[in-house]
Every structure is written in structure tokens, then in C-alpha cells.
Short mmCIF file of C-alpha atoms in Angstrom, two decimals:
data_model
loop_
_atom_site.label_atom_id
_atom_site.label_comp_id
_atom_site.label_asym_id
_atom_site.label_seq_id
_atom_site.Cartn_x
_atom_site.Cartn_y
_atom_site.Cartn_z
CA MET A 90 135.37 65.84 -85.46
CA PHE A 91 138.90 66.60 -84.66
CA SER A 92 141.41 69.47 -84.98
CA LEU A 93 145.03 69.27 -86.39
CA SER A 94 147.00 71.70 -84.46
CA ALA A 95 149.89 73.35 -86.30
CA CYS A 96 152.15 73.27 -83.32
CA SER A 97 152.33 69.64 -82.51
CA THR A 98 155.26 68.38 -80.52
CA SER A 99 155.69 65.60 -82.77
CA ASP A 100 157.02 67.60 -85.73
CA LYS A 101 160.13 66.05 -86.54
CA ASN A 102 160.15 66.42 -90.24
CA THR A 103 162.39 67.95 -92.80
CA THR A 104 161.81 71.29 -94.51
CA SER A 105 160.71 71.65 -98.02
CA ASN A 106 163.93 72.91 -99.13
CA ASN A 107 166.55 70.74 -97.56
CA THR A 108 165.62 67.38 -96.15
CA SER A 109 168.68 67.03 -94.22
CA LYS A 110 167.76 69.78 -91.77
CA LYS A 111 165.14 69.59 -88.99
CA ALA A 112 162.18 71.62 -89.13
CA THR A 113 161.62 74.66 -87.05
CA LYS A 114 158.66 74.13 -84.84
CA PHE A 115 156.14 76.76 -85.48
CA VAL A 116 154.85 78.42 -82.21
CA PRO A 117 152.22 81.35 -82.89
CA SER A 118 153.12 84.54 -81.22
CA LYS A 119 150.63 86.10 -79.01
CA ASN A 120 149.46 88.65 -81.63
CA MET A 121 148.58 85.97 -84.32
CA THR A 122 145.11 85.01 -85.01
CA LYS A 123 144.21 81.63 -85.49
CA LEU A 124 142.13 80.72 -88.90
CA VAL A 125 140.00 77.64 -88.72
CA LEU A 126 139.57 75.79 -92.05
CA VAL A 127 136.92 73.01 -92.18
CA THR A 128 136.65 70.29 -94.50
CA ASN A 129 136.00 66.60 -94.33
CA THR A 130 137.64 63.10 -94.20
CA HIS A 131 136.14 61.90 -97.38
CA LEU A 132 137.87 64.83 -99.36
CA PHE A 133 141.02 64.65 -97.56
CA ASP A 134 142.91 62.43 -95.23
CA GLY A 135 146.49 62.65 -94.93
CA GLU A 136 149.69 63.73 -92.92
CA TYR A 137 148.73 67.22 -91.52
CA GLN A 138 151.00 68.04 -88.69
CA LYS A 139 154.15 68.23 -90.72
CA VAL A 140 152.84 70.08 -93.62
CA LEU A 141 150.74 72.58 -91.16
CA ASN A 142 153.90 73.36 -89.56
CA GLN A 143 155.90 74.10 -92.67
CA PHE A 144 152.94 76.07 -94.04
CA ASN A 145 152.54 78.22 -91.00
CA LEU A 146 156.18 78.93 -90.87
CA LYS A 147 156.02 79.92 -94.41
CA LEU A 148 153.00 82.34 -93.65
CA SER A 149 155.13 83.76 -90.84
CA GLU A 150 158.12 84.48 -92.97
CA LEU A 151 155.56 86.31 -95.27
CA GLY A 152 154.88 88.62 -92.29
CA LYS A 153 151.20 87.37 -91.89
CA LYS A 154 149.51 88.08 -88.56
CA TYR A 155 147.45 84.69 -88.76
CA TYR A 156 148.19 81.01 -88.95
CA LEU A 157 146.02 77.95 -90.08
CA ASP A 158 144.47 75.24 -88.32
CA ILE A 159 142.49 72.58 -90.04
CA LYS A 160 139.28 70.88 -88.43
CA LEU A 161 138.15 67.64 -90.08
CA ILE A 162 134.62 66.45 -90.03
CA ASP A 163 134.48 62.66 -90.18
CA ASN A 164 131.98 62.01 -92.76
CA SER A 165 132.89 58.27 -93.49
CA PRO A 166 129.78 56.48 -94.70
CA SER A 167 128.48 53.90 -92.25
CA LEU A 168 125.97 50.99 -92.73
CA LYS A 169 123.68 50.16 -89.70
CA LYS A 170 122.47 46.81 -89.11
CA GLY A 171 119.34 46.04 -90.99
CA GLU A 172 119.83 49.05 -93.46
CA GLU A 173 120.63 48.59 -97.19
CA GLU A 174 121.92 51.77 -97.97
CA ALA A 175 125.16 53.50 -96.19
CA THR A 176 124.71 57.07 -94.65
CA SER A 177 125.38 59.91 -96.80
CA TYR A 178 128.91 61.29 -96.58
CA ASN A 179 127.57 64.81 -97.90
CA LYS A 180 124.92 65.10 -95.39
CA LYS A 181 127.26 64.01 -92.49
CA TYR A 182 129.47 66.94 -93.53
CA HIS A 183 126.68 69.32 -93.90
CA ASN A 184 125.38 68.35 -90.45
CA GLY A 185 128.88 68.47 -88.85
CA VAL A 186 129.26 72.09 -90.14
CA LEU A 187 125.79 73.03 -89.02
CA ASP A 188 126.66 71.68 -85.51
CA MET A 189 129.58 73.92 -85.30
CA LYS A 190 127.56 76.97 -86.28
CA SER A 191 124.87 76.06 -83.78
CA LYS A 192 127.44 76.02 -80.98
CA ASN A 193 129.10 79.19 -82.26
CA GLU A 194 132.37 77.15 -83.00
CA GLN A 195 135.09 78.97 -84.70
CA VAL A 196 135.06 78.37 -88.57
CA ASP A 197 136.62 81.00 -90.95
CA ILE A 198 136.83 79.09 -94.13
CA ILE A 199 134.60 76.29 -95.54
CA ARG A 200 135.80 73.82 -98.27
CA PHE A 201 133.17 72.67 -100.81
CA ASP A 202 133.32 69.60 -102.81
CA THR A 203 131.48 68.91 -106.07
CA GLY A 204 130.18 65.37 -105.07
CA ASP A 205 126.51 65.08 -104.25
CA ASP A 206 125.03 62.05 -102.32
CA SER A 207 122.97 64.21 -100.07
CA ASP A 208 119.01 64.45 -99.88
CA TYR A 209 119.09 67.40 -102.30
CA TYR A 210 122.14 69.54 -102.51
CA ASN A 211 125.77 69.62 -103.03
CA ASP A 212 128.08 71.43 -100.52
CA TYR A 213 128.06 74.94 -102.10
CA ASP A 214 124.39 75.14 -102.56
CA TYR A 215 123.59 73.63 -99.18
CA PHE A 216 125.68 76.05 -97.34
CA TYR A 217 124.51 79.00 -99.41
CA LEU A 218 120.82 78.30 -99.08
CA ASN A 219 121.22 77.71 -95.19
CA ASN A 220 122.85 81.18 -95.10
CA PHE A 221 126.37 80.00 -93.89
CA LEU A 222 128.40 82.08 -96.36
CA THR A 223 129.73 85.65 -96.60
CA PRO A 224 129.45 87.29 -100.08
CA LEU A 225 132.93 87.86 -101.54
CA ASP A 226 132.15 90.13 -104.28
CA ASP A 227 133.66 93.15 -102.84
CA TYR A 228 136.88 91.03 -102.07
CA ILE A 229 137.12 89.71 -105.52
CA ASN A 230 136.57 93.00 -107.31
CA LYS A 231 139.43 94.46 -105.45
CA ASP A 232 141.79 91.38 -105.82
CA THR A 233 143.04 91.59 -109.52
CA SER A 234 145.42 88.75 -108.55
CA ILE A 235 142.54 86.34 -108.17
CA LYS A 236 140.86 87.63 -111.33
CA ASN A 237 144.01 86.95 -113.46
CA ILE A 238 144.14 83.31 -112.15
CA ILE A 239 140.77 82.33 -112.24
CA ASP A 240 138.69 82.45 -115.51
CA ASP A 241 135.37 84.30 -115.95
CA LYS A 242 133.32 81.26 -116.62
CA SER A 243 134.35 79.85 -113.29
CA PHE A 244 133.10 82.94 -111.44
CA THR A 245 129.90 82.78 -113.68
CA ALA A 246 129.16 79.35 -112.49
CA ALA A 247 129.90 80.30 -108.98
CA LYS A 248 127.01 82.98 -108.66
CA ARG A 249 123.99 82.40 -106.82
CA ASN A 250 121.26 85.26 -107.14
CA GLY A 251 123.88 87.39 -108.74
CA LYS A 252 126.53 87.06 -105.80
CA ILE A 253 129.57 85.01 -105.52
CA TYR A 254 130.09 83.21 -102.15
CA ALA A 255 133.07 80.80 -103.38
CA VAL A 256 136.37 81.32 -104.69
CA PRO A 257 136.04 78.32 -107.15
CA ASP A 258 138.81 75.92 -108.39
CA ILE A 259 139.34 75.43 -111.92
CA LEU A 260 136.00 74.87 -113.86
CA ASN A 261 136.17 71.39 -115.22
CA GLY A 262 133.78 70.17 -117.80
CA THR A 263 132.87 66.49 -118.22
CA GLY A 264 132.05 64.62 -121.49
CA ARG A 265 130.64 61.48 -122.49
CA GLY A 266 132.72 58.46 -123.66
CA TRP A 267 133.49 54.79 -123.27
CA ASN A 268 135.98 52.93 -121.34
CA VAL A 269 136.94 49.50 -122.98
CA LYS A 270 139.89 47.16 -122.43
CA THR A 271 142.66 47.88 -124.65
CA SER A 272 143.25 44.15 -125.29
CA GLN A 273 139.66 43.58 -126.11
CA LEU A 274 139.59 46.37 -128.43
CA LYS A 275 142.54 45.10 -130.39
CA SER A 276 141.23 41.50 -130.65
CA SER A 277 137.80 42.62 -131.76
CA GLY A 278 139.37 44.46 -134.89
CA LEU A 279 137.96 47.67 -133.75
CA THR A 280 139.66 51.01 -133.71
CA GLU A 281 138.88 54.05 -131.48
CA LYS A 282 137.04 55.77 -134.28
CA ASP A 283 134.42 52.96 -134.37
CA LEU A 284 133.61 53.71 -130.79
CA GLU A 285 133.33 57.60 -130.95
CA SER A 286 129.62 57.85 -131.30
CA GLU A 287 126.38 57.06 -129.26
CA ARG A 288 125.15 53.84 -128.20
CA TRP A 289 122.64 53.13 -130.87
CA GLU A 290 125.06 54.41 -133.61
CA ILE A 291 127.75 52.01 -132.17
CA LEU A 292 125.32 49.19 -132.34
CA ASN A 293 124.45 49.89 -136.09
CA ASN A 294 127.97 49.84 -136.95
CA SER A 295 128.68 47.29 -139.65
CA LYS A 296 131.91 46.21 -137.99
CA LEU A 297 129.74 45.39 -134.82
CA SER A 298 126.74 43.71 -136.50
CA SER A 299 128.26 40.09 -136.23
CA LYS A 300 129.76 40.56 -132.59
CA LYS A 301 128.44 39.86 -129.43
CA ILE A 302 129.10 42.95 -127.13
CA PHE A 303 128.00 44.35 -123.90
CA ILE A 304 127.50 48.14 -123.27
CA ASP A 305 126.86 48.53 -119.48
CA PRO A 306 123.44 50.28 -119.27
CA GLN A 307 124.06 51.75 -115.83
CA ALA A 308 127.89 51.47 -114.52
CA ASN A 309 127.02 53.24 -111.17
CA THR A 310 123.99 53.58 -109.03
CA MET A 311 123.88 55.86 -106.32
CA SER A 312 121.13 56.07 -103.79
CA ALA A 313 120.88 58.37 -100.69
CA GLY A 314 118.32 60.54 -99.18
CA LEU A 315 115.44 60.47 -101.65
CA GLU A 316 116.86 57.43 -103.22
CA LEU A 317 118.30 59.42 -105.98
CA SER A 318 119.47 57.02 -108.70
CA GLU A 319 121.42 57.84 -111.87
CA PRO A 320 119.56 57.33 -115.11
CA PRO A 321 120.83 54.86 -117.58
CA TYR A 322 123.77 55.52 -119.99
CA CYS A 323 125.49 58.27 -118.20
CA ALA A 324 122.46 60.58 -118.96
CA GLU A 325 123.89 63.14 -116.46
CA LEU A 326 126.46 64.01 -119.13
CA TYR A 327 123.61 64.96 -121.52
CA TYR A 328 121.08 66.72 -118.99
CA ASP A 329 121.59 68.77 -116.22
CA LEU A 330 119.43 66.81 -113.85
CA ILE A 331 116.90 68.11 -111.42
CA THR A 332 115.67 64.75 -110.42
CA PRO A 333 116.57 61.39 -112.01
CA CYS A 334 113.71 61.68 -114.59
CA VAL A 335 113.60 65.39 -114.96
CA GLY A 336 116.43 67.44 -116.62
CA VAL A 337 117.42 70.35 -119.07
CA LYS A 338 119.45 69.57 -122.11
CA PHE A 339 122.86 71.01 -122.05
CA ASP A 340 122.76 71.42 -125.88
CA SER A 341 119.56 73.40 -125.64
CA ASP A 342 119.65 77.29 -125.70
CA SER A 343 116.16 77.38 -123.85
CA ALA A 344 116.25 76.24 -120.04
CA LYS A 345 113.32 74.03 -120.26
CA ALA A 346 112.83 71.01 -117.98
CA ILE A 347 111.70 67.82 -119.58
CA ASN A 348 111.01 64.44 -118.83
CA ILE A 349 113.91 62.67 -120.13
CA TYR A 350 112.47 59.39 -120.64
CA GLN A 351 110.42 60.90 -123.50
CA ASP A 352 113.32 62.57 -124.94
CA GLU A 353 115.14 60.94 -128.33
CA TYR A 354 118.55 60.60 -126.55
CA ILE A 355 117.06 58.24 -123.49
CA THR A 356 114.63 56.46 -125.60
CA LYS A 357 117.21 55.53 -128.38
CA SER A 358 119.59 54.50 -125.58
CA ILE A 359 117.09 52.08 -123.96
CA LYS A 360 115.81 50.74 -127.11
CA SER A 361 119.33 50.02 -128.59
CA THR A 362 119.74 47.84 -125.48
CA TYR A 363 118.02 45.12 -127.23
CA SER A 364 120.75 44.63 -129.67
CA MET A 365 123.46 44.02 -127.21
CA GLY A 366 123.59 40.32 -126.71
CA SER A 367 124.41 39.00 -123.22
CA PHE A 368 127.29 39.68 -121.03
CA ASP A 369 128.16 35.96 -120.77
CA LYS A 370 128.69 35.55 -124.49
CA CYS A 371 130.25 38.86 -125.30
CA LYS A 372 133.78 39.36 -126.49
CA LEU A 373 133.73 43.11 -126.14
CA SER A 374 132.68 44.96 -122.93
CA ILE A 375 132.04 48.70 -123.27
CA VAL A 376 131.21 50.80 -120.31
CA PRO A 377 129.92 54.42 -120.04
CA ALA A 378 132.61 56.73 -118.83
CA TYR A 379 133.38 60.38 -117.73
CA THR A 380 135.87 62.12 -120.08
CA SER A 381 137.86 65.20 -119.27
CA SER A 382 139.03 66.16 -122.86
CA ASP A 383 138.28 65.27 -126.45
CA LYS A 384 141.41 62.98 -126.59
CA VAL A 385 141.73 59.23 -126.26
CA THR A 386 143.37 58.29 -123.26
CA THR A 387 144.80 55.20 -121.94
CA ASN A 388 144.99 54.15 -118.27
CA SER A 389 148.16 51.97 -117.98
CA ILE A 390 147.11 50.70 -114.46
CA ASP A 391 144.21 48.69 -115.47
CA GLY A 392 144.60 48.57 -119.30
CA THR A 393 141.60 50.39 -120.26
CA ILE A 394 141.15 53.03 -122.71
CA THR A 395 138.75 56.11 -122.61
CA ILE A 396 137.29 57.17 -125.91
CA PRO A 397 135.38 60.45 -125.92
CA ILE A 398 131.99 60.57 -127.88
CA ASN A 399 132.61 63.96 -129.01
CA ASP A 400 134.58 67.07 -128.16
CA LYS A 401 131.81 68.82 -126.01
CA LEU A 402 132.45 69.19 -122.24
CA TYR A 403 129.66 70.03 -119.99
CA SER A 404 129.56 71.78 -116.45
CA CYS A 405 126.35 72.11 -114.32
CA GLY A 406 128.07 74.76 -112.32
CA ASN A 407 128.56 72.47 -109.19
CA ILE A 408 131.27 74.48 -107.67
CA SER A 409 134.40 73.34 -105.58
CA GLY A 410 136.30 75.65 -103.77
CA LEU A 411 136.64 77.85 -100.60
CA GLY A 412 134.22 80.11 -98.91
CA ILE A 413 134.02 82.23 -95.84
CA ALA A 414 131.84 81.38 -92.93
CA ASN A 415 129.36 84.26 -92.19
CA TRP A 416 129.97 83.90 -88.34
CA SER A 417 133.90 84.10 -88.70
CA LYS A 418 135.35 86.96 -86.83
CA ASN A 419 138.36 87.04 -89.15
CA ALA A 420 136.79 87.47 -92.59
CA ASN A 421 139.71 89.85 -93.91
CA TYR A 422 142.32 87.38 -92.80
CA ALA A 423 140.41 84.50 -94.13
CA TYR A 424 140.18 85.84 -97.73
CA ASP A 425 143.85 87.05 -97.48
CA LEU A 426 144.60 83.36 -96.97
CA ILE A 427 142.21 82.30 -99.81
CA SER A 428 143.78 84.62 -102.13
CA LEU A 429 147.35 83.48 -101.40
CA LEU A 430 146.16 79.81 -101.99
CA ASN A 431 145.15 80.88 -105.38
CA THR A 432 148.08 82.86 -106.27
CA ASN A 433 151.09 81.85 -104.30
CA LYS A 434 152.53 78.87 -106.03
CA GLU A 435 154.82 77.86 -102.93
CA LEU A 436 152.10 77.96 -100.45
CA ALA A 437 149.76 76.24 -102.79
CA THR A 438 152.16 73.44 -103.65
CA LEU A 439 153.10 72.96 -99.92
CA LEU A 440 149.47 72.54 -98.94
CA ASN A 441 148.31 70.55 -101.92
CA TYR A 442 151.36 68.30 -102.37
CA GLY A 443 153.02 68.13 -99.02
CA ILE A 444 156.71 68.41 -98.26
CA GLU A 445 159.20 68.31 -101.12
CA GLY A 446 161.67 65.13 -100.50
CA VAL A 447 159.18 63.60 -98.22
CA ASN A 448 155.71 63.40 -99.77
CA TYR A 449 157.07 64.33 -103.47
CA THR A 450 159.76 64.91 -105.91
CA LYS A 451 160.36 67.36 -108.61
CA ASN A 452 161.08 65.82 -112.21
CA ASP A 453 163.35 67.57 -114.56
CA ASP A 454 160.22 68.56 -116.71
CA GLY A 455 158.88 70.62 -113.92
CA THR A 456 156.12 68.05 -112.80
CA VAL A 457 156.04 66.30 -109.42
CA LYS A 458 156.06 62.49 -108.37
CA LEU A 459 154.12 61.57 -105.37
CA SER A 460 155.81 59.34 -102.76
CA ASN A 461 154.80 55.73 -103.19
CA SER A 462 154.98 55.18 -99.55
CA GLU A 463 151.42 55.18 -98.15
CA ASP A 464 152.77 56.67 -94.97
CA ASP A 465 154.04 59.77 -96.92
CA ASN A 466 151.32 60.03 -99.60
CA TYR A 467 149.70 63.21 -98.36
CA TYR A 468 148.29 64.43 -101.57
CA ASN A 469 144.69 64.22 -102.78
CA PRO A 470 144.32 64.42 -106.60
CA ASN A 471 141.17 66.78 -106.22
CA CYS A 472 143.57 69.67 -105.47
CA ILE A 473 141.21 70.71 -102.74
CA PHE A 474 142.86 73.81 -101.51
CA SER A 475 144.07 75.84 -104.48
CA ASN A 476 143.54 76.81 -108.02
CA SER A 477 145.01 74.05 -110.19
CA LYS A 478 146.51 76.58 -112.66
CA ILE A 479 149.24 77.67 -110.27
CA LEU A 480 150.27 74.19 -109.09
CA PRO A 481 153.12 72.07 -110.82
CA THR A 482 151.39 69.10 -112.59
CA ASN A 483 151.29 65.83 -110.98
CA ALA A 484 152.75 63.29 -113.27
CA ASP A 485 150.25 60.63 -112.11
CA TYR A 486 147.22 62.91 -112.49
CA PRO A 487 148.03 65.20 -115.53
CA TYR A 488 145.69 68.26 -115.28
CA THR A 489 144.35 69.86 -118.54
CA ASP A 490 142.52 73.27 -118.32
CA ASN A 491 139.44 72.76 -120.44
CA SER A 492 137.51 75.62 -118.93
CA LYS A 493 137.50 77.48 -122.36
CA ASP A 494 135.80 74.42 -124.05
CA THR A 495 133.43 73.84 -121.31
CA VAL A 496 129.50 74.15 -122.21
CA LEU A 497 128.03 75.76 -119.08
CA SER A 498 124.36 74.50 -118.52
CA PRO A 499 121.48 76.87 -119.43
CA ILE A 500 120.51 76.56 -115.58
CA TYR A 501 123.92 76.80 -114.32
CA SER A 502 123.06 78.69 -111.01
CA PHE A 503 119.45 77.61 -110.69
CA ILE A 504 118.59 75.85 -107.31
CA PHE A 505 115.57 73.81 -107.57
CA ASP A 506 113.16 73.90 -104.37
CA TYR A 507 112.29 70.32 -104.12
CA ASN A 508 109.77 70.60 -100.99
CA LYS A 509 106.58 71.35 -103.42
CA VAL A 510 106.88 67.97 -104.96
CA LYS A 511 108.77 65.87 -102.54
CA SER A 512 106.30 63.16 -102.74
CA GLU A 513 106.47 62.88 -106.56
CA ILE A 514 110.06 62.78 -106.56
CA ILE A 515 109.92 59.57 -104.11
CA ALA A 516 107.49 58.15 -106.13
CA THR A 517 109.09 58.55 -109.37
CA ASN A 518 112.50 57.32 -108.22
CA LYS A 519 110.70 54.20 -107.06
CA VAL A 520 109.44 53.72 -110.59
CA ILE A 521 112.94 54.24 -111.98
CA THR A 522 114.31 51.67 -109.49
CA LYS A 523 111.54 48.99 -110.31
CA TYR A 524 112.19 49.12 -113.97
CA LYS A 525 115.98 49.36 -114.12
CA SER A 526 116.17 45.58 -113.61
CA ASN A 527 114.60 44.70 -116.89
CA LEU A 528 113.62 47.68 -119.16
CA PHE A 529 117.00 49.36 -118.83
CA VAL A 530 118.86 46.07 -119.37
CA GLY A 531 116.92 44.47 -122.28
CA LYS A 532 114.81 41.84 -120.47
CA GLY A 533 111.26 41.26 -121.72
CA ASP A 534 109.11 42.94 -124.20
CA TYR A 535 110.48 46.36 -125.06
CA ALA A 536 107.07 47.90 -126.50
CA GLU A 537 105.18 46.73 -123.30
CA LEU A 538 107.71 47.52 -120.70
CA SER A 539 108.34 51.16 -122.13
CA LYS A 540 104.65 51.56 -122.32
CA LYS A 541 103.97 50.55 -118.70
CA PHE A 542 107.30 52.29 -117.50
CA ASN A 543 106.13 55.81 -119.03
CA GLU A 544 102.50 55.11 -117.61
CA ASP A 545 103.72 54.37 -114.26
CA LEU A 546 106.00 57.64 -114.22
CA GLU A 547 103.02 59.78 -115.27
CA LYS A 548 100.82 57.93 -112.33
CA ALA A 549 103.72 58.76 -109.84
CA GLY A 550 103.57 62.47 -110.89
CA VAL A 551 106.40 63.15 -113.20
CA GLN A 552 104.36 65.90 -115.08
CA LYS A 553 103.87 67.83 -111.81
CA ILE A 554 107.70 67.79 -111.11
CA VAL A 555 108.28 68.93 -114.73
CA ASP A 556 105.85 71.79 -114.41
CA GLU A 557 107.01 72.78 -111.09
CA ALA A 558 110.58 72.85 -112.28
CA ASN A 559 109.48 75.06 -115.42
CA LYS A 560 107.66 77.49 -113.17
CA GLN A 561 110.68 78.02 -110.92
CA ILE A 562 112.97 78.21 -113.91
CA ALA A 563 110.86 81.03 -115.33
CA ILE A 564 111.02 83.01 -111.84
CA TRP A 565 114.70 82.33 -111.84
CA GLN A 566 115.40 83.62 -115.38
CA LYS A 567 113.39 86.74 -114.75
CA THR A 568 115.34 87.55 -111.49
CA ASN A 569 118.77 86.85 -113.02
CA LYS A 570 118.66 88.54 -116.34
#
């Protein structure tokens, strides 16, 4: 862990308004309070000193009695000799903040990421469950400027047990889709319309019946903690997963946990694998993809085209944003700064994009173009310190507000207690890992493998996980009416 002081003697950069002038060095006065924002190196790794200097000068110009310091927790994954899996970057971040709290080190604002490769929980739920956070309801109810910027659905998704502990970023839904090389699509004689459907429908398409194609059954595998592995075919975009084999359908009005490997979507997906043909012989490779809109998008960098399956965008309520540490002695100042980052365009642009003329330039249409120099590329496209609505659009990472079209999970703020079925989760995950090398990729006899797979899941205790999940969901629904 290391701190990035805003008053470094090495600050020799230009101001954001005039690159020909030397920046004034920010030196806090004796009556100013330091605010510490903690985040991690996985989320953000850039040139801080110059930007923090400019940021704190702006705060001073606004008459604020506080200034900002950023402390980074090094959560870079590491692979020890003899181990197959790298350490969890989420868990390293969680443990780092926990260590700061146990030592009573100053932390005022905590940054949450949406990624989750920890044993159980994403950042927000981990810090909430471990009583790290201050409820923000009173602040938010008084702050109409925040309410005018952040949509109600984002605040709804941020609730935990009826209270809000984070000022969330924009709520982004993700949809199911396919990635395919533009050149392959054209040479195959297919159009985007031919791929705007589910796997089994694509494989039954008359245009594809005579072609050898490959649809990657599992484009990404993630293992950490309890060896959590993604189910095949981007199932996490159809279910809000509680474990890799138990989830709740996004399309369902009822919040009922099921064994997803007995559900039609997954069973049809697995069975359709057997119509694919081999990768070596295929002329068309289609890979499951996350989409952020209902429109076809082209990535000019690698020549791929993203084709959405439908116009639904789903969110399980995994929140990114900023919260206040409950051991902070500066909660009022901390919320004031969070509010500024979500309402003040100049401050938000500075902390997210860096210094104009150094880290980015403005285009005629109001968008920004980031520096091509690696040394000056300060910006992280996750927009990690502000609400994206008030930021100018990054021309390289255009942002679309799709919160109105986002379907919230029926269990958007439910947090599953894994402890009562920990051994069953480990056992069922091992079954999934065992079969993904044959059943999920079309090797062997489908009927025999499918039967054996489901039998092994039952023996491993999948029904016990389902029953426990539904028991906890029922209690949660009753408590959160």
C-alpha cells in the first residue's frame, strides 16, 4: 500500500486551462482537513501527483476546508510457485482495507468495483457485511443535486436491507450477444440478423446447416476462492447466479432459485454443442459476448463485430461507486466531496480524465480524446470516481446511458450466506470443472454424459444449495417488502 500525496515537490506540470503556465504547487493550510480515498491498483494505476495537485487547487478555489489524498492498495494477482491459480485481486483489496481498519488508519472514502473474483462477495457487499460503511440515506435525502443526477433505479440497486451505503455510478445493464470477426461474417454469406438469436436457433438456421462453425462454449473461466467457474454460454447473462450451478432467472417475476443445469436455456445450449463441428474445420467462429446496448457495434481495433441477441439488458445490482468508511472522523466532508464528484463537471473531468492538454484534448463535438502517450494516459475507462452522466464522452470509449432499459434482477439486493452449504458449493463446483472439458464442448455421448453429470451434481448436494437459497430468499423478501 502506498499514498499519493497531493503536495509532491515533483509537480512541474501545466494547469488544465493553459498548458504554457506552470502549475501552482498546492500546499494545504493548517486549518484544512485531509480526506483519504482508498482504491486499488487493479482499478486505477496512473499519474496521480500532477492531477491531485490540480484537483486540490480547484477545491481550494471553491473555498473547501479539505483536500484529497489517494491511498492505493496493491491488489495485483500473484502466482506462487507450485500453485495453479493466481491470488484473488478482490480478496487482496478487501484484506488491505480490513488491515487499515484494524490498525485504525485513516480512511474516509472507499471505492467499490463491480468485479468479483473473491471467495464470495463483490466489494460493496463485502464492506457492507463486515460493517465498514456509514449509511448515506440522510445525506442523499437532503442532497437534491445528487438525486437529479443519479437515477432511482441505481439507488434501488444500491440498497442493502433498506438502506444505501454507496453513491453508485450509472447503472449499466449487460445483455447477451455474439462476437464474430467481420471478415468471417462477410465471407460466410451471413448477416447480423442471422446471429440475433440463441445458440440452438443459430445452429438450426438454414443458412448455417451446411457450414462448419464454432461457437465457443466457455469463452472465459474464472477460478478463485471456492473455485468459482462460469457456466457455459454466458449463462450469467440469463441468470443472477448464486453459485455456478444455482441461479435466479432475470426474466422471471418470481425470485426462485433453481438448478440452472436443469433449465431449458442451459440444457438446449449444451445439447446444441453437438451440432457445431470442430474448431479446426470451421470457417466461422462465434464467441459469447457481453453487450451494452441493443445495437450492433464494430470494434475497429481487432475487426470484430458484436451482435446482441435481444434488446434486454440485465443488472444483478452489483454496485460500483463511493462509500464512507464508518471509522472516518470526517464523514460530512467526505460526503461533500462525493457529492461534488457526482455534480461538478470540472472536478469530475479532472479526476477521471486528468489534465487537459496533457492527458487529453477536447474535440470540436465536445468529446475528449485521450493522450496516445503511455506516460500521459491517466484515464481509466471505468469512470471510477464520478457519475458518467456529467463527464464529457470519451471518443474511444463512448458511453450510453441504458439505465432506463435495464432489467433489475428479482434478487437485486439479496446477499446469500454461503456458510451453511460451503462444502456442497465446493463439491458441485468440482463436478462442473470435471465435465466442462467434455460435456460442455461436445465430446462423447451426450445422453450418457448429461445423465451422469446431473447425477453427480445431485450427489454433490446441488438440491441442498437450491433449498437453502430459496429459504434465505423467502426471509429476504419478507424483510424487504
